[in-house]
Coordinates of C-alpha atoms in Angstrom, one line a residue:
M659 CA 225.3 -146.1 49.6
L660 CA 226.6 -142.8 48.5
G661 CA 224.2 -143.0 45.5
E662 CA 221.2 -144.1 47.5
S663 CA 222.0 -141.1 50.1
I664 CA 222.1 -138.6 47.2
I665 CA 218.6 -140.0 45.7
T666 CA 217.3 -139.9 49.2
Y667 CA 218.6 -136.6 50.5
I668 CA 218.6 -134.7 47.1
G669 CA 216.4 -136.4 44.7
V670 CA 213.2 -137.0 46.6
P671 CA 213.1 -133.2 47.9
L672 CA 213.6 -131.9 44.5
A673 CA 210.9 -134.4 43.3
V674 CA 208.5 -133.1 46.0
L675 CA 209.5 -129.4 45.0
G676 CA 208.7 -130.2 41.4
V677 CA 205.1 -131.6 42.2
L678 CA 204.3 -128.6 44.7
P679 CA 203.5 -126.3 41.7
I680 CA 201.2 -128.6 40.4
L681 CA 199.5 -129.2 43.7
Y682 CA 199.2 -125.8 44.2
N683 CA 197.8 -124.9 40.7
T684 CA 195.0 -127.8 41.4
L685 CA 194.2 -126.4 44.7
A686 CA 194.0 -122.8 43.6
T687 CA 192.0 -123.8 40.3
L688 CA 189.4 -125.7 42.5
A689 CA 188.9 -123.0 45.0
A690 CA 188.5 -120.5 42.0
L691 CA 186.2 -122.9 40.3
S692 CA 184.2 -123.5 43.7
K693 CA 184.0 -119.9 44.1
I694 CA 182.7 -119.3 40.4
K695 CA 180.1 -121.9 40.8
R696 CA 178.7 -120.1 44.1
M697 CA 178.7 -116.8 42.5
L698 CA 176.4 -118.5 39.6
R699 CA 174.3 -120.4 41.9
H700 CA 173.6 -117.0 43.9
G701 CA 172.9 -115.2 40.6
K702 CA 170.7 -118.5 39.5
L703 CA 172.7 -118.5 36.3
T704 CA 173.0 -121.5 34.1
A705 CA 176.5 -122.1 33.1
L706 CA 179.0 -125.0 31.9
T707 CA 182.2 -125.0 33.8
R708 CA 185.6 -126.8 32.8
S709 CA 188.9 -126.7 34.6
D710 CA 192.4 -127.3 33.5
V711 CA 194.2 -127.9 36.8
V712 CA 197.5 -128.2 35.2
N713 CA 197.5 -124.8 33.3
R714 CA 195.2 -123.2 35.9
V715 CA 192.6 -122.3 33.4
I716 CA 188.7 -122.5 34.0
E717 CA 186.4 -122.1 31.0
V718 CA 182.9 -120.7 31.9
E719 CA 180.1 -120.8 29.0
L720 CA 177.3 -118.5 29.9
P721 CA 174.3 -117.8 27.5
R722 CA 173.8 -114.5 26.1
Y723 CA 170.3 -113.2 26.1
A724 CA 168.1 -110.5 24.5
V725 CA 165.7 -109.0 26.9
Q726 CA 162.5 -106.8 27.2
P727 CA 160.3 -105.7 30.0
W728 CA 157.1 -107.8 30.8
D729 CA 153.5 -106.4 30.1
R730 CA 152.5 -104.0 32.5
F731 CA 149.1 -105.2 32.5
D732 CA 149.4 -109.1 32.1
H733 CA 152.5 -109.6 34.5
R734 CA 152.3 -106.9 37.0
A735 CA 154.2 -108.6 39.7
E736 CA 157.3 -109.1 37.4
Y737 CA 157.0 -105.5 35.6
W738 CA 156.9 -103.6 39.0
Q739 CA 159.2 -105.6 41.4
I740 CA 162.7 -105.7 41.3
S741 CA 164.4 -109.3 41.1
R742 CA 165.1 -110.9 44.7
Q743 CA 168.3 -112.2 43.9
P744 CA 170.3 -110.1 41.3
S745 CA 173.5 -111.2 40.2
S746 CA 176.8 -109.8 42.0
I747 CA 178.9 -111.0 38.8
P748 CA 180.4 -107.8 37.0
G749 CA 178.4 -107.2 34.0
G750 CA 175.1 -108.6 35.5
S751 CA 173.4 -105.3 36.4
W752 CA 170.5 -106.1 34.2
T753 CA 169.6 -108.8 36.5
T754 CA 168.4 -106.2 39.1
F755 CA 164.9 -106.6 37.1
N756 CA 162.7 -109.3 36.1
W757 CA 162.9 -109.6 32.1
R758 CA 161.5 -111.7 29.3
T759 CA 164.5 -113.3 28.1
N760 CA 165.5 -115.1 24.7
A761 CA 168.9 -116.8 24.5
I762 CA 170.7 -115.5 21.3
G763 CA 174.1 -117.2 21.9
I764 CA 176.8 -118.4 24.1
K765 CA 179.9 -116.7 25.3
T766 CA 182.9 -118.6 26.6
Q767 CA 185.4 -117.2 29.1
R768 CA 188.8 -118.2 30.1
V769 CA 189.6 -117.1 33.7
E770 CA 192.2 -117.7 36.4
Y771 CA 190.7 -116.2 39.2
A772 CA 187.0 -115.8 40.1
D773 CA 187.2 -111.9 40.1
Q774 CA 188.0 -112.3 36.3
L775 CA 184.5 -113.7 35.5
R776 CA 182.3 -111.2 33.7
Q777 CA 178.5 -112.0 33.1
P778 CA 177.6 -111.3 29.5
Q779 CA 175.8 -108.1 28.8
V780 CA 172.4 -108.3 27.3
D781 CA 170.8 -106.9 24.1
I782 CA 167.7 -104.6 24.6
E783 CA 165.9 -102.0 22.7
F784 CA 167.1 -98.7 23.8
Q785 CA 163.7 -97.1 23.7
D786 CA 162.1 -100.0 25.6
L787 CA 164.9 -99.6 28.7
V788 CA 164.3 -95.8 28.9
A789 CA 160.5 -96.0 28.7
Y790 CA 160.5 -98.9 31.4
L791 CA 162.9 -96.9 33.7
L792 CA 160.5 -93.7 33.2
D793 CA 157.5 -95.8 34.0
L794 CA 159.1 -96.9 37.2
G795 CA 159.6 -93.2 38.4
A796 CA 163.4 -92.5 37.0
I797 CA 164.3 -88.9 35.7
P798 CA 166.3 -88.1 32.9
D799 CA 169.6 -86.1 33.3
P800 CA 169.8 -83.5 30.6
H801 CA 173.5 -83.2 30.9
G802 CA 174.1 -86.8 30.5
W803 CA 172.1 -87.0 27.5
K804 CA 173.5 -83.9 25.8
L805 CA 177.1 -85.4 26.3
L806 CA 176.0 -88.6 25.0
R807 CA 174.7 -87.0 21.8
S808 CA 177.5 -85.1 21.3
T809 CA 180.4 -87.6 22.1
G810 CA 178.8 -90.8 21.3
L811 CA 181.0 -94.0 22.5
W812 CA 183.4 -91.7 24.0
T813 CA 181.2 -90.5 26.7
P814 CA 183.0 -91.0 30.0
M815 CA 182.3 -94.0 31.8
G816 CA 179.8 -93.5 34.8
C817 CA 178.2 -90.7 33.0
A818 CA 174.7 -90.7 34.5
L819 CA 171.7 -90.9 31.9
M820 CA 168.7 -91.6 34.3
K821 CA 168.7 -90.8 38.2
S822 CA 166.3 -91.7 40.8
P823 CA 163.0 -89.8 41.6
D824 CA 164.7 -88.1 44.4
R825 CA 168.0 -87.4 42.2
S826 CA 170.0 -88.9 44.9
G827 CA 171.2 -92.0 42.8
V828 CA 172.2 -93.1 39.4
A829 CA 169.6 -95.5 37.8
L830 CA 171.2 -95.7 34.2
A831 CA 174.8 -94.8 33.6
I832 CA 177.5 -95.3 31.0
A833 CA 179.5 -98.8 31.3
P834 CA 182.7 -100.2 30.3
L835 CA 183.0 -101.2 26.4
D836 CA 184.8 -104.3 27.2
D837 CA 181.9 -106.8 26.2
S838 CA 179.8 -104.2 23.9
D839 CA 181.3 -105.2 20.4
G840 CA 180.9 -101.7 19.3
H841 CA 177.2 -101.2 20.9
L842 CA 176.6 -98.5 23.5
S843 CA 177.4 -100.2 26.7
L844 CA 175.1 -99.3 29.8
K845 CA 174.6 -100.3 33.4
V846 CA 171.5 -100.1 35.4
T847 CA 170.8 -99.6 39.3
W848 CA 167.5 -99.7 41.0
E849 CA 165.8 -99.8 44.7
S850 CA 162.5 -100.9 45.5
E851 CA 161.7 -97.7 47.2
W852 CA 162.6 -95.5 44.2
T853 CA 159.5 -97.1 42.3
T854 CA 156.7 -94.1 42.7
R855 CA 154.5 -95.3 40.1
D856 CA 152.0 -98.1 39.5
A857 CA 149.7 -99.7 37.1
S858 CA 147.1 -97.0 37.5
T859 CA 149.6 -94.3 36.0
L860 CA 149.9 -93.6 32.4
P861 CA 153.2 -95.1 30.8
P862 CA 155.4 -93.4 28.2
Y863 CA 154.1 -93.7 24.5
W864 CA 150.5 -94.1 25.8
I865 CA 147.8 -91.4 25.8
R866 CA 144.3 -91.2 27.6
L867 CA 141.5 -90.2 25.5
P868 CA 138.3 -88.8 27.4
P869 CA 134.6 -90.0 26.7
P870 CA 132.3 -87.2 25.8
P871 CA 130.5 -85.6 28.6
P872 CA 126.9 -87.0 29.6
P873 CA 123.9 -85.5 28.1
P874 CA 121.9 -82.8 30.4
E875 CA 119.7 -84.0 33.0
K876 CA 116.4 -83.0 31.2
E877 CA 117.4 -85.4 28.1
S878 CA 118.4 -88.0 30.5
D879 CA 115.1 -87.9 32.5
E880 CA 113.1 -88.2 29.3
A881 CA 115.2 -91.0 27.9
A882 CA 114.7 -92.8 31.3
T883 CA 110.9 -91.8 31.1
S884 CA 110.6 -93.4 27.5
A885 CA 112.7 -96.4 28.5
T886 CA 110.4 -97.0 31.5
A887 CA 107.2 -96.6 29.5
S888 CA 108.5 -99.0 26.8
A889 CA 109.7 -101.4 29.4
S890 CA 106.4 -101.5 31.1
T891 CA 104.6 -101.9 27.8
S892 CA 106.8 -104.9 27.0
Q893 CA 106.3 -106.3 30.3
D894 CA 102.6 -106.1 29.8
A895 CA 102.9 -107.6 26.3
A896 CA 105.3 -110.5 27.5
Q897 CA 102.8 -111.2 30.6
S898 CA 99.8 -111.7 28.1
D899 CA 101.6 -113.8 25.8
E900 CA 103.8 -115.9 28.3
T901 CA 101.9 -119.1 28.0
T902 CA 102.3 -119.0 23.9
E903 CA 106.0 -118.1 23.7
T904 CA 107.7 -120.1 26.6
K905 CA 109.5 -122.7 24.1
E906 CA 110.5 -119.8 21.8
T907 CA 111.8 -117.8 24.6
K908 CA 114.0 -120.7 25.9
K909 CA 115.6 -121.2 22.5
E910 CA 116.4 -117.4 22.0
D911 CA 117.9 -117.0 25.6
L912 CA 121.3 -117.4 24.6
P913 CA 121.6 -115.4 21.5
K914 CA 119.7 -112.6 23.4
E915 CA 121.9 -112.9 26.5
S916 CA 125.2 -112.5 24.0
L917 CA 123.6 -109.6 22.3
D918 CA 122.8 -107.8 25.5
S919 CA 126.3 -108.4 26.7
I920 CA 127.8 -106.9 23.6
Q921 CA 125.6 -103.8 23.9
K922 CA 126.4 -103.5 27.6
Q923 CA 130.0 -103.5 27.0
A924 CA 129.7 -101.1 24.0
D925 CA 127.7 -98.7 26.3
R926 CA 130.5 -99.1 28.9
N927 CA 133.3 -98.2 26.3
A928 CA 131.1 -95.2 25.1
K929 CA 131.5 -94.1 28.9
T930 CA 135.2 -95.1 29.6
P931 CA 138.3 -93.5 29.0
I932 CA 140.4 -95.2 26.4
T933 CA 144.1 -95.5 26.5
C934 CA 146.1 -95.8 23.2
R935 CA 149.6 -96.8 22.7
F936 CA 151.8 -95.5 19.7
S937 CA 154.8 -96.8 18.3
V938 CA 156.9 -95.2 15.3
D939 CA 154.2 -96.4 12.7
G940 CA 151.2 -95.0 14.6
L941 CA 148.7 -96.5 16.6
Q942 CA 149.6 -99.7 18.1
S943 CA 146.8 -100.7 20.6
A944 CA 143.7 -99.3 22.3
L945 CA 142.4 -100.4 25.5
T946 CA 139.7 -99.7 28.1
Q947 CA 140.2 -100.4 31.9
D948 CA 137.2 -101.2 34.4
D949 CA 138.6 -100.4 37.9
H950 CA 137.6 -102.6 40.8
E951 CA 138.7 -103.4 44.0
R952 CA 141.1 -106.4 44.6
T953 CA 142.3 -108.0 48.0
P954 CA 146.1 -107.5 48.8
A955 CA 146.7 -111.0 48.0
M956 CA 145.6 -110.8 44.6
A957 CA 147.7 -107.4 43.8
P958 CA 151.1 -107.8 45.3
G959 CA 153.7 -104.7 44.9
P960 CA 152.8 -101.5 43.6
G961 CA 149.2 -100.7 42.8
R962 CA 148.3 -102.9 45.7
G963 CA 144.4 -103.1 46.4
V964 CA 143.5 -101.6 42.9
G965 CA 143.0 -103.5 39.9
F966 CA 142.2 -103.4 36.3
E967 CA 140.1 -105.4 34.0
V968 CA 141.7 -104.5 30.5
H969 CA 139.6 -104.8 27.3
S970 CA 141.3 -104.6 23.9
L971 CA 139.3 -102.5 21.4
H972 CA 139.1 -103.2 17.5
M973 CA 141.4 -100.2 16.1
E974 CA 142.2 -101.9 12.6
H975 CA 140.4 -99.0 10.9
L976 CA 142.9 -96.6 12.5
R977 CA 146.1 -98.6 11.6
T978 CA 148.8 -96.7 9.5
S979 CA 148.5 -98.2 5.9
A980 CA 149.9 -97.4 2.4
H981 CA 146.5 -97.5 0.9
R982 CA 144.6 -95.0 3.2
T983 CA 145.6 -92.2 5.5
H984 CA 143.1 -92.9 8.2
G985 CA 145.9 -94.1 10.8
T986 CA 148.2 -91.2 9.8
W987 CA 145.4 -88.6 10.4
F988 CA 144.6 -90.3 13.9
A989 CA 148.2 -90.7 15.0
S990 CA 149.1 -87.1 14.2
A991 CA 145.9 -85.6 15.9
A992 CA 146.5 -87.7 18.9
T993 CA 149.9 -86.9 19.1
A994 CA 149.2 -83.2 19.0
Y995 CA 146.5 -83.8 21.8
G996 CA 148.6 -86.1 24.1
T997 CA 152.0 -84.3 23.9
T998 CA 153.4 -80.9 24.9
S999 CA 156.5 -79.1 25.2
Q1000 CA 157.2 -81.0 28.6
T1001 CA 156.8 -84.5 27.0
V1002 CA 160.3 -86.3 27.3
L1003 CA 159.8 -89.3 25.4
W1004 CA 157.6 -89.7 22.1
N1005 CA 158.0 -91.9 19.3
Y1006 CA 155.7 -91.3 16.7
K1007 CA 156.6 -88.1 14.5
I1008 CA 153.7 -86.2 12.6
P1009 CA 154.5 -86.3 9.0
D1010 CA 156.0 -83.3 7.5
E1011 CA 153.5 -82.9 4.8
V1012 CA 150.7 -83.2 7.6
L1013 CA 152.8 -80.4 9.5
A1014 CA 153.0 -78.2 6.3
F1015 CA 149.2 -78.5 5.6
A1016 CA 148.3 -77.6 9.1
R1017 CA 150.6 -74.5 9.0
R1018 CA 149.2 -73.0 5.7
D1019 CA 146.1 -70.6 5.5
T1020 CA 143.8 -72.9 3.2
V1021 CA 140.2 -71.7 4.0
P1022 CA 138.9 -68.3 2.5
C1023 CA 137.0 -66.4 5.1
G1024 CA 134.2 -65.6 2.5
V1025 CA 133.6 -69.3 2.4
L1026 CA 132.8 -69.4 6.3
E1027 CA 130.6 -66.4 5.7
L1028 CA 128.7 -68.2 3.1
L1029 CA 128.4 -71.5 5.2
G1030 CA 126.9 -69.1 8.1
V1031 CA 129.8 -69.9 10.5
V1032 CA 130.8 -66.3 10.5
D1033 CA 128.9 -62.9 10.3
G1034 CA 129.9 -60.5 7.6
S1035 CA 130.9 -57.9 10.0
R1036 CA 133.7 -60.0 11.3
T1037 CA 135.4 -60.4 7.9
P1038 CA 137.2 -57.9 5.5
A1039 CA 135.3 -56.9 2.6
W1040 CA 135.7 -59.3 -0.2
E1041 CA 132.3 -59.4 -2.2
T1042 CA 131.2 -56.8 -4.6
T1043 CA 128.2 -54.4 -3.2
Y1044 CA 125.2 -53.4 -5.3
A1045 CA 123.8 -50.3 -4.2
D1046 CA 121.5 -49.5 -7.3
D1047 CA 118.8 -52.1 -6.5
G1048 CA 116.5 -50.0 -5.4
M1049 CA 117.0 -47.3 -7.9
D1050 CA 116.3 -49.8 -10.7
F1051 CA 113.1 -51.1 -9.3
H1052 CA 111.8 -47.5 -8.8
E1053 CA 112.8 -46.5 -12.3
T1054 CA 111.3 -49.5 -13.8
F1055 CA 108.0 -49.0 -11.8
R1056 CA 107.8 -45.4 -12.4
R1057 CA 108.3 -46.0 -16.1
G1058 CA 105.5 -49.1 -16.0
M1059 CA 103.2 -46.6 -14.4
Q1060 CA 103.8 -43.9 -17.0
E1061 CA 103.1 -46.1 -19.7
Q1062 CA 99.9 -47.4 -18.2
R1063 CA 98.7 -43.8 -17.9
I1064 CA 99.5 -42.9 -21.4
A1065 CA 97.7 -46.3 -22.7
M1066 CA 94.8 -45.6 -20.4
A1067 CA 94.3 -42.2 -21.7
A1068 CA 94.3 -43.2 -25.2
E1069 CA 91.9 -46.0 -24.5
A1070 CA 89.6 -43.4 -23.1
R1071 CA 89.3 -41.8 -26.5
M1072 CA 88.4 -45.1 -28.3
D1073 CA 84.9 -46.5 -28.7
A1074 CA 83.8 -49.4 -26.6
A1075 CA 84.9 -52.1 -29.0
Q1076 CA 88.4 -50.8 -29.6
R1077 CA 88.6 -49.9 -25.8
Q1078 CA 88.0 -53.6 -25.0
I1079 CA 90.7 -54.9 -27.6
A1080 CA 93.2 -52.3 -26.5
V1081 CA 92.6 -53.1 -22.7
K1082 CA 93.2 -56.7 -23.5
Q1083 CA 96.4 -56.1 -25.5
R1084 CA 97.7 -53.7 -22.6
T1085 CA 96.9 -56.3 -20.1
E1086 CA 98.9 -59.0 -21.9
R1087 CA 101.7 -56.6 -22.5
E1088 CA 102.0 -55.5 -19.0
M1089 CA 101.8 -59.2 -17.9
M1090 CA 104.6 -60.1 -20.2
Q1091 CA 106.7 -57.2 -19.0
R1092 CA 106.2 -58.3 -15.5
M1093 CA 107.2 -61.9 -16.4
N1094 CA 110.3 -60.3 -18.3
N1095 CA 111.3 -58.3 -15.2
M1096 CA 110.9 -61.2 -13.0
H1097 CA 113.2 -63.4 -15.1
D1098 CA 115.6 -60.5 -15.4
Q1099 CA 115.6 -60.4 -11.5
S1100 CA 115.8 -64.1 -11.0
R1101 CA 118.8 -64.3 -13.7
R1102 CA 120.5 -61.2 -12.1
E1103 CA 120.3 -62.7 -8.7
A1104 CA 121.6 -66.0 -9.8
Q1105 CA 124.6 -64.3 -11.5
R1106 CA 125.2 -62.4 -8.5
R1107 CA 125.2 -65.4 -6.2
E1108 CA 127.6 -67.2 -8.4
K1109 CA 129.8 -64.2 -8.7
R1110 CA 129.7 -64.1 -4.7
R1111 CA 130.4 -67.8 -4.7
H1112 CA 133.6 -67.2 -7.0
E1113 CA 134.6 -64.1 -4.9
A1114 CA 134.4 -66.0 -1.6
L1115 CA 136.7 -68.7 -3.1
Q1116 CA 139.4 -65.6 -4.0
S1117 CA 138.8 -63.9 -0.4
P1118 CA 141.6 -63.8 2.1
K1119 CA 142.5 -67.0 3.6
W1120 CA 142.3 -67.2 7.4
D1121 CA 144.6 -68.9 9.7
T1122 CA 143.6 -72.5 10.8
R1123 CA 143.3 -71.7 14.4
L1124 CA 140.8 -69.1 13.6
V1125 CA 138.8 -71.0 11.4
A1126 CA 138.6 -73.7 14.1
E1127 CA 137.5 -71.1 16.8
H1128 CA 134.5 -70.0 14.6
N1129 CA 133.7 -73.7 13.7
L1130 CA 133.7 -74.5 17.4
A1131 CA 131.2 -71.5 18.1
W1132 CA 129.0 -72.8 15.2
L1133 CA 128.9 -76.4 16.6
R1134 CA 128.1 -75.1 20.2
R1135 CA 125.1 -73.1 18.7
R1136 CA 123.8 -76.2 17.0
K1137 CA 124.5 -78.3 20.2
A1138 CA 126.7 -80.5 18.5
V1139 CA 129.4 -80.2 21.3
A1140 CA 129.2 -79.2 25.0
D1141 CA 129.4 -75.5 25.6
E1142 CA 131.8 -76.1 28.6
L1143 CA 134.4 -78.0 26.5
E1144 CA 137.2 -76.2 25.1
L1145 CA 139.0 -77.1 21.5
R1146 CA 141.4 -79.3 23.2
D1147 CA 138.8 -81.1 25.1
V1148 CA 136.6 -81.5 22.0
V1149 CA 139.6 -83.0 20.1
G1150 CA 139.9 -85.8 22.6
T1151 CA 136.3 -86.8 22.7
L1152 CA 136.3 -86.9 18.9
L1153 CA 139.6 -89.1 19.1
H1154 CA 137.5 -91.4 21.4
R1155 CA 134.5 -91.6 19.2
M1156 CA 137.0 -92.4 16.1
V1157 CA 138.5 -95.4 18.0
L1158 CA 135.0 -96.9 18.7
D1159 CA 133.0 -95.6 15.5
G1160 CA 134.9 -96.7 12.4
A1161 CA 132.1 -94.9 10.0
F1162 CA 132.5 -91.6 11.8
A1163 CA 136.4 -92.2 11.7
G1164 CA 136.3 -92.8 8.0
E1165 CA 134.1 -89.7 7.3
L1166 CA 136.3 -87.4 9.1
C1167 CA 139.6 -88.6 7.3
E1168 CA 138.0 -88.6 4.0
M1169 CA 137.0 -84.9 4.5
L1170 CA 140.6 -84.4 5.8
D1171 CA 142.0 -86.1 2.8
A1172 CA 139.8 -83.8 0.6
W1173 CA 140.6 -80.7 2.3
K1174 CA 144.5 -81.4 2.0
A1175 CA 144.0 -82.3 -1.7
W1176 CA 142.5 -78.8 -2.7
A1177 CA 144.9 -77.1 -0.6
D1178 CA 147.8 -78.7 -2.2
N1179 CA 146.3 -78.2 -5.6
G1180 CA 145.9 -74.3 -5.8
G1181 CA 142.9 -73.8 -3.6
M1182 CA 139.2 -74.4 -3.0
R1183 CA 137.1 -74.8 -6.1
I1184 CA 133.2 -74.6 -6.6
A1185 CA 132.8 -78.4 -6.2
D1186 CA 134.9 -78.3 -3.0
L1187 CA 132.6 -75.5 -1.6
D1188 CA 129.7 -77.7 -2.6
A1189 CA 131.3 -80.7 -0.7
L1190 CA 131.7 -78.4 2.4
Q1191 CA 127.9 -77.2 2.2
A1192 CA 126.7 -80.9 2.0
R1193 CA 129.1 -82.0 5.0
Q1194 CA 129.5 -78.8 6.8
E1195 CA 129.4 -80.4 10.3
T1196 CA 132.0 -83.0 9.3
F1197 CA 134.2 -80.0 7.9
A1198 CA 133.9 -78.1 11.4
L1199 CA 134.8 -81.1 13.3
A1200 CA 137.8 -81.7 11.0
S1201 CA 139.1 -78.1 11.4
L1202 CA 139.3 -78.7 15.1
L1203 CA 141.9 -81.7 14.6
V1204 CA 143.9 -79.4 12.2
A1205 CA 144.0 -76.5 14.6
L1206 CA 145.5 -78.8 17.2
V1207 CA 148.0 -80.2 15.0
K1208 CA 148.9 -76.7 13.9
D1209 CA 149.5 -75.8 17.7
A1210 CA 151.5 -78.9 18.1
T1211 CA 154.0 -77.6 15.6
A1212 CA 154.9 -74.7 17.6
A1213 CA 155.3 -76.8 21.0
H1214 CA 158.8 -77.9 20.1
E1215 CA 160.2 -80.1 22.6
G1216 CA 163.1 -78.7 24.9
T1217 CA 166.6 -79.6 24.7
L1218 CA 166.5 -82.8 26.9
S1219 CA 163.5 -84.2 24.8
V1220 CA 165.6 -83.4 21.5
D1221 CA 168.9 -84.8 22.9
L1222 CA 167.0 -88.0 24.2
Q1223 CA 165.1 -88.5 20.8
E1224 CA 168.2 -88.2 18.9
C1225 CA 170.3 -90.8 21.2
L1226 CA 167.3 -93.3 20.9
R1227 CA 167.6 -92.9 17.0
M1228 CA 171.3 -93.4 16.8
W1229 CA 171.2 -96.5 18.8
R1230 CA 168.4 -98.6 18.6
V1231 CA 169.7 -101.5 20.4
V1232 CA 172.2 -101.2 23.6
R1233 CA 174.1 -103.6 25.7
L1234 CA 173.1 -103.6 29.2
G1235 CA 175.1 -105.0 31.7

């Protein structure tokens, strides 16, 4: 009885007390697991969960992603709108936006409480992230970028790199390094009312090239008149031959319509601005946009009510290649055209050799005078002057007249037969003398012309900007460019034409290659001068591009841009969470 009493009153309570921790662990683990699953469902996260109720451990396997922004033209709703249900789990700030995701691995976490769960950070190209936030309307913080550049991974947590458009909130900041594996760790915050830009604005890394101005009204009227006359003539001819060509017309309708649509699109492209995107390697894509009205249902979100029909243009002739420099020249000129000292983010760097070429004075002023670009009164003295041309002619003429008078006086004292022979000999001698004088004069002028050409090559070299200004005035006199366009505007239209006209782009880049070649090899030679005279207009247009590149060298970016570009160079891929 005593043993049963001990078991009843002491053993059973002790057994119950021994089971209570297990029961508590089970209930606590199940409660934490339920909370974790609710958090995962709220963030729309796919995860594998396992629980050990005895040891009170919950294993959560979450995928790790690499992300990038959606295309701003093809997926506008995803690009411009924030996520409807962002994750509330720490480390999941990247779910604020809609991303293109690619699973790159799985991370397993062992936690005891739901508050210990961390969402894996995602890998993202740093320049893509910064460009995306800038496109939405974020403003870089100069202090944050300067601090990040100087201290690197030791930058204090919470340091702001990007702020909201009104600078009241922090859009991008430094995050803890717990899950970064040595990468730069960042966190992002965004509100829908912070988005101040839309699809009609120009994003980072893009420039817009304007089309050439329309021709004057007089030329347009003449063209319209000739087009109307030709249309009426063709209409009369078509009516007269309608009965005999019906079958052929039916067969040729489809090809003719196709050719007409291609021609119409080409004409439309020539009058439409072109937007070009540049990467580190140069031109990446070239697009035209046709604006048209859209219903609100078709265009939700930012940019509502306005649509764009995007056409991709052929630009293989302007891609950067090791075999030709067309892409390098175009990207350098476009960078000089599309960037200023206030440009914060730009990833193409003009090559050092192109910058050095643009900085040098390579065109002799005498060559411009020979080409008729500049008047001699505006250049320093560079050629030999000959002041004795009139005296030589007068002396030769006086000596000839004196010899003629002496010969005629001698002829007067001769008889008729001798006089006839003497007159004939004198006439032949005078004719020969005149021929010799003409040959001497022609040879002397040729020698002087050749000497003048050589002296022009040795004349003082002018600054590239000055050369371009004189060439621009020469082009305006020839009506090759519109009078109202300044140098920068003309370069924009040239770049526009280079995208659409591969042959023109090839001629311009070949001239730039030849110019750079003789500039690097000691200066211009006679053969180079002959080439300029044969293609003077191409050289004049090329000088405008070089002058703009030279101007870009003096417009160095501010401290913010330098710090930002250096940070993007140091950290190509970052962790966002």
